[in-house]
């Protein structure tokens, strides 16, 4: 149980285009999901919190107009990188917590590697 | 904000050796998890351990919340244990937002 999937696993796009990344909780419901970014050989940095039925909240320094988040249902959150530039190239990872779980344990997707050329 | 430091930053072991990884945090936390990031980037849940001690096979973890640290023990290491180990703590009670530590990069040699 407690599986989170992401799609696509890898994407290459041209500068100026937009890319959508999907995050799904496969066997549980998640009112709240999280998006992280990881640069090579660095730790994970929280970008934003995705809330089903309401607007996402962004961490300081993260441009909300560049990273659009939509939490369409209790099992799906999407991150759209708009007008992507080479500096947006990174590894994007989502996480979710089972709404029914007693603990605060979070489960992470396998990540999406974005390369902007 | 809360700071999460891990040590050592890098560790090279011979297969079969034991090791201890440490996670220090600068403020009290309610929730803490240990993860193993494999070479493909997937984060694998090892322990959810806000306090106390847990064991799972060759791995065990201890969190002493009052002293603001957690330890991950790996015994009889195997080459498949290679990767990066992260601890993550919840930032603020009830936020579910995790701050990740700096990581320990482990390489186990055959």
XYZ file of C-alpha atoms in Angstrom:
227
model
C 0.000 0.000 0.000
C 0.795 3.724 0.097
C 2.127 4.098 -3.428
C 2.637 7.439 -5.126
C 3.261 7.623 -8.849
C 4.544 10.428 -11.041
C 4.303 10.953 -14.753
C 6.379 11.474 -16.781
C 9.547 10.103 -15.227
C 11.702 12.105 -17.568
C 10.986 15.019 -19.887
C 13.063 17.176 -22.170
C 11.556 20.406 -23.445
C 12.636 23.512 -25.262
C 13.084 26.824 -23.527
C 9.842 28.798 -23.409
C 7.488 25.821 -23.440
C 5.365 24.517 -20.559
C 5.551 21.102 -18.970
C 2.955 19.358 -16.799
C 3.911 16.769 -14.183
C 1.304 14.536 -12.578
C 1.400 13.098 -9.080
C -1.073 10.385 -8.088
C -1.725 8.546 -4.861
C -2.628 5.075 -6.123
C -4.178 3.394 -3.114
C -5.064 6.167 -0.717
C -6.635 9.589 -0.634
C -4.567 12.673 0.013
C -6.104 16.049 0.726
C -2.621 17.506 0.859
C 0.322 16.781 -1.395
C 3.726 18.402 -1.558
C 6.106 19.311 -4.341
C 9.869 19.310 -3.878
C 12.781 20.171 -6.107
C 16.208 18.603 -5.934
C 19.304 19.837 -7.720
C 22.213 17.454 -8.373
C 23.980 16.306 -5.216
C 21.755 18.487 -3.051
C 18.953 17.896 -0.624
C 15.244 18.225 -1.319
C 13.685 21.660 -1.029
C 9.957 22.093 -0.461
C 8.426 24.229 -3.199
C 4.726 24.226 -2.420
C 1.846 22.575 -0.666
C -1.013 21.386 -2.849
C -4.452 21.368 -1.267
C -7.483 19.650 -2.753
C -10.228 22.181 -3.249
C -8.166 25.251 -2.503
C -5.188 27.210 -3.722
C -1.692 25.938 -3.319
C 0.644 27.630 -0.883
C 4.168 28.378 -2.016
C 7.403 28.552 -0.095
C 9.304 31.798 0.031
C 11.183 32.442 -3.172
C 9.089 30.119 -5.336
C 7.279 31.909 -8.163
C 3.651 30.849 -8.116
C 3.075 32.071 -11.680
C 5.891 29.900 -12.948
C 4.977 26.757 -11.014
C 1.236 26.289 -11.333
C -0.296 23.674 -9.068
C -3.729 22.132 -9.418
C -5.064 19.563 -6.965
C -7.977 18.275 -9.012
C -9.037 15.385 -6.809
C -8.090 13.525 -3.650
C -5.662 11.398 -5.660
C -4.184 13.789 -8.220
C -2.028 16.887 -8.091
C -0.333 18.476 -11.094
C 2.628 20.812 -11.317
C 2.978 22.865 -14.488
C 6.280 24.564 -15.150
C 5.358 27.487 -17.383
C 7.720 29.132 -19.836
C 10.485 26.812 -18.754
C 14.102 27.939 -18.877
C 17.336 25.983 -18.477
C 17.595 27.016 -14.830
C 14.316 25.158 -14.178
C 16.052 21.896 -15.064
C 15.867 19.802 -11.941
C 14.446 16.674 -10.319
C 10.867 17.265 -9.151
C 9.405 14.982 -6.489
C 5.938 14.898 -4.978
C 4.783 13.437 -1.693
C 1.487 12.674 -0.033
C 0.116 11.619 3.302
C -2.728 9.136 3.677
C -5.727 11.079 4.988
C -6.894 8.061 6.985
C -3.537 7.317 8.566
C -2.970 7.969 12.227
C 0.651 8.921 11.676
C 2.140 11.815 9.749
C 4.198 9.497 7.568
C 4.590 10.725 3.996
C 5.133 8.728 0.832
C 7.144 9.979 -2.097
C 6.779 9.556 -5.823
C 9.671 8.331 -7.986
C 10.391 11.826 -9.275
C 10.418 13.569 -12.651
C 13.662 14.663 -14.217
C 13.133 17.840 -16.229
C 15.701 19.038 -18.714
C 15.122 22.352 -20.466
C 17.247 22.934 -23.562
C 13.822 28.361 10.772
C 14.730 24.894 11.893
C 18.084 23.541 10.714
C 18.684 19.856 10.022
C 22.261 18.657 9.775
C 23.415 15.154 8.988
C 26.756 13.529 9.556
C 28.920 12.274 8.129
C 28.309 13.840 4.701
C 30.062 10.963 2.960
C 30.800 7.423 4.042
C 32.570 4.558 2.314
C 32.245 1.098 3.816
C 33.373 -2.370 3.005
C 30.549 -4.854 2.576
C 29.644 -6.370 5.937
C 30.610 -3.343 8.007
C 28.308 -1.511 10.403
C 27.634 2.237 10.430
C 25.806 4.954 12.316
C 24.314 7.995 10.608
C 23.319 11.006 12.641
C 20.643 13.669 12.192
C 20.717 16.773 14.385
C 17.916 19.311 14.394
C 17.929 22.761 15.907
C 14.434 22.852 17.398
C 11.915 20.454 18.840
C 10.025 18.395 16.273
C 6.907 16.274 16.359
C 7.626 14.117 13.354
C 10.719 12.654 11.763
C 11.338 10.221 8.940
C 14.412 8.506 7.518
C 14.657 7.830 3.801
C 17.022 6.075 1.444
C 17.314 7.673 -1.984
C 18.383 5.051 -4.454
C 20.538 5.753 -7.531
C 17.396 6.347 -9.622
C 16.190 9.056 -7.264
C 13.350 7.189 -5.587
C 12.924 7.985 -1.908
C 12.277 4.828 0.060
C 10.678 5.129 3.485
C 12.864 3.559 6.121
C 11.395 4.744 9.389
C 8.755 7.072 10.688
C 10.227 7.728 14.110
C 9.319 10.906 15.999
C 10.651 9.294 19.177
C 11.921 5.994 20.516
C 13.580 3.086 18.746
C 12.506 0.941 15.827
C 14.115 -1.932 13.982
C 13.550 -3.383 10.557
C 15.912 -6.161 9.589
C 19.456 -4.845 9.387
C 18.327 -1.289 9.972
C 17.330 0.384 13.182
C 16.718 3.956 14.247
C 16.559 5.883 17.467
C 15.207 9.392 18.005
C 15.875 11.298 21.209
C 13.557 14.222 20.676
C 14.474 15.984 23.916
C 18.118 16.090 22.807
C 17.252 16.906 19.189
C 18.910 14.075 17.345
C 18.149 10.845 15.590
C 20.440 7.963 14.647
C 20.164 5.428 11.857
C 22.095 2.192 12.282
C 22.996 -0.018 9.365
C 24.438 -3.411 10.209
C 26.155 -5.902 7.911
C 26.022 -3.413 5.051
C 25.437 -4.606 1.491
C 26.233 -2.962 -1.831
C 22.507 -2.353 -2.311
C 22.606 -0.055 0.724
C 24.547 2.468 -1.363
C 22.809 5.773 -2.016
C 21.906 8.867 -0.056
C 20.239 8.761 3.324
C 18.062 11.678 4.384
C 16.282 12.514 7.565
C 13.350 14.896 7.368
C 11.549 16.693 10.165
C 8.190 18.387 10.265
C 8.387 22.150 10.257
C 5.911 23.362 12.800
C 3.305 21.196 14.438
C 0.509 20.007 12.179
C 1.872 21.517 8.957
C 2.991 18.180 7.469
C 5.747 20.211 5.779
C 9.100 18.469 5.888
C 12.539 20.021 6.034
C 15.124 17.641 4.723
C 18.549 17.208 6.195
C 21.773 17.650 4.301
C 22.057 13.936 3.583
C 24.697 11.240 4.009
C 26.066 9.733 0.816
C 26.930 6.074 1.448
C 28.941 3.834 -0.801
C 29.350 0.170 0.095
C 32.173 -1.625 -1.643
C 32.056 -5.311 -2.508
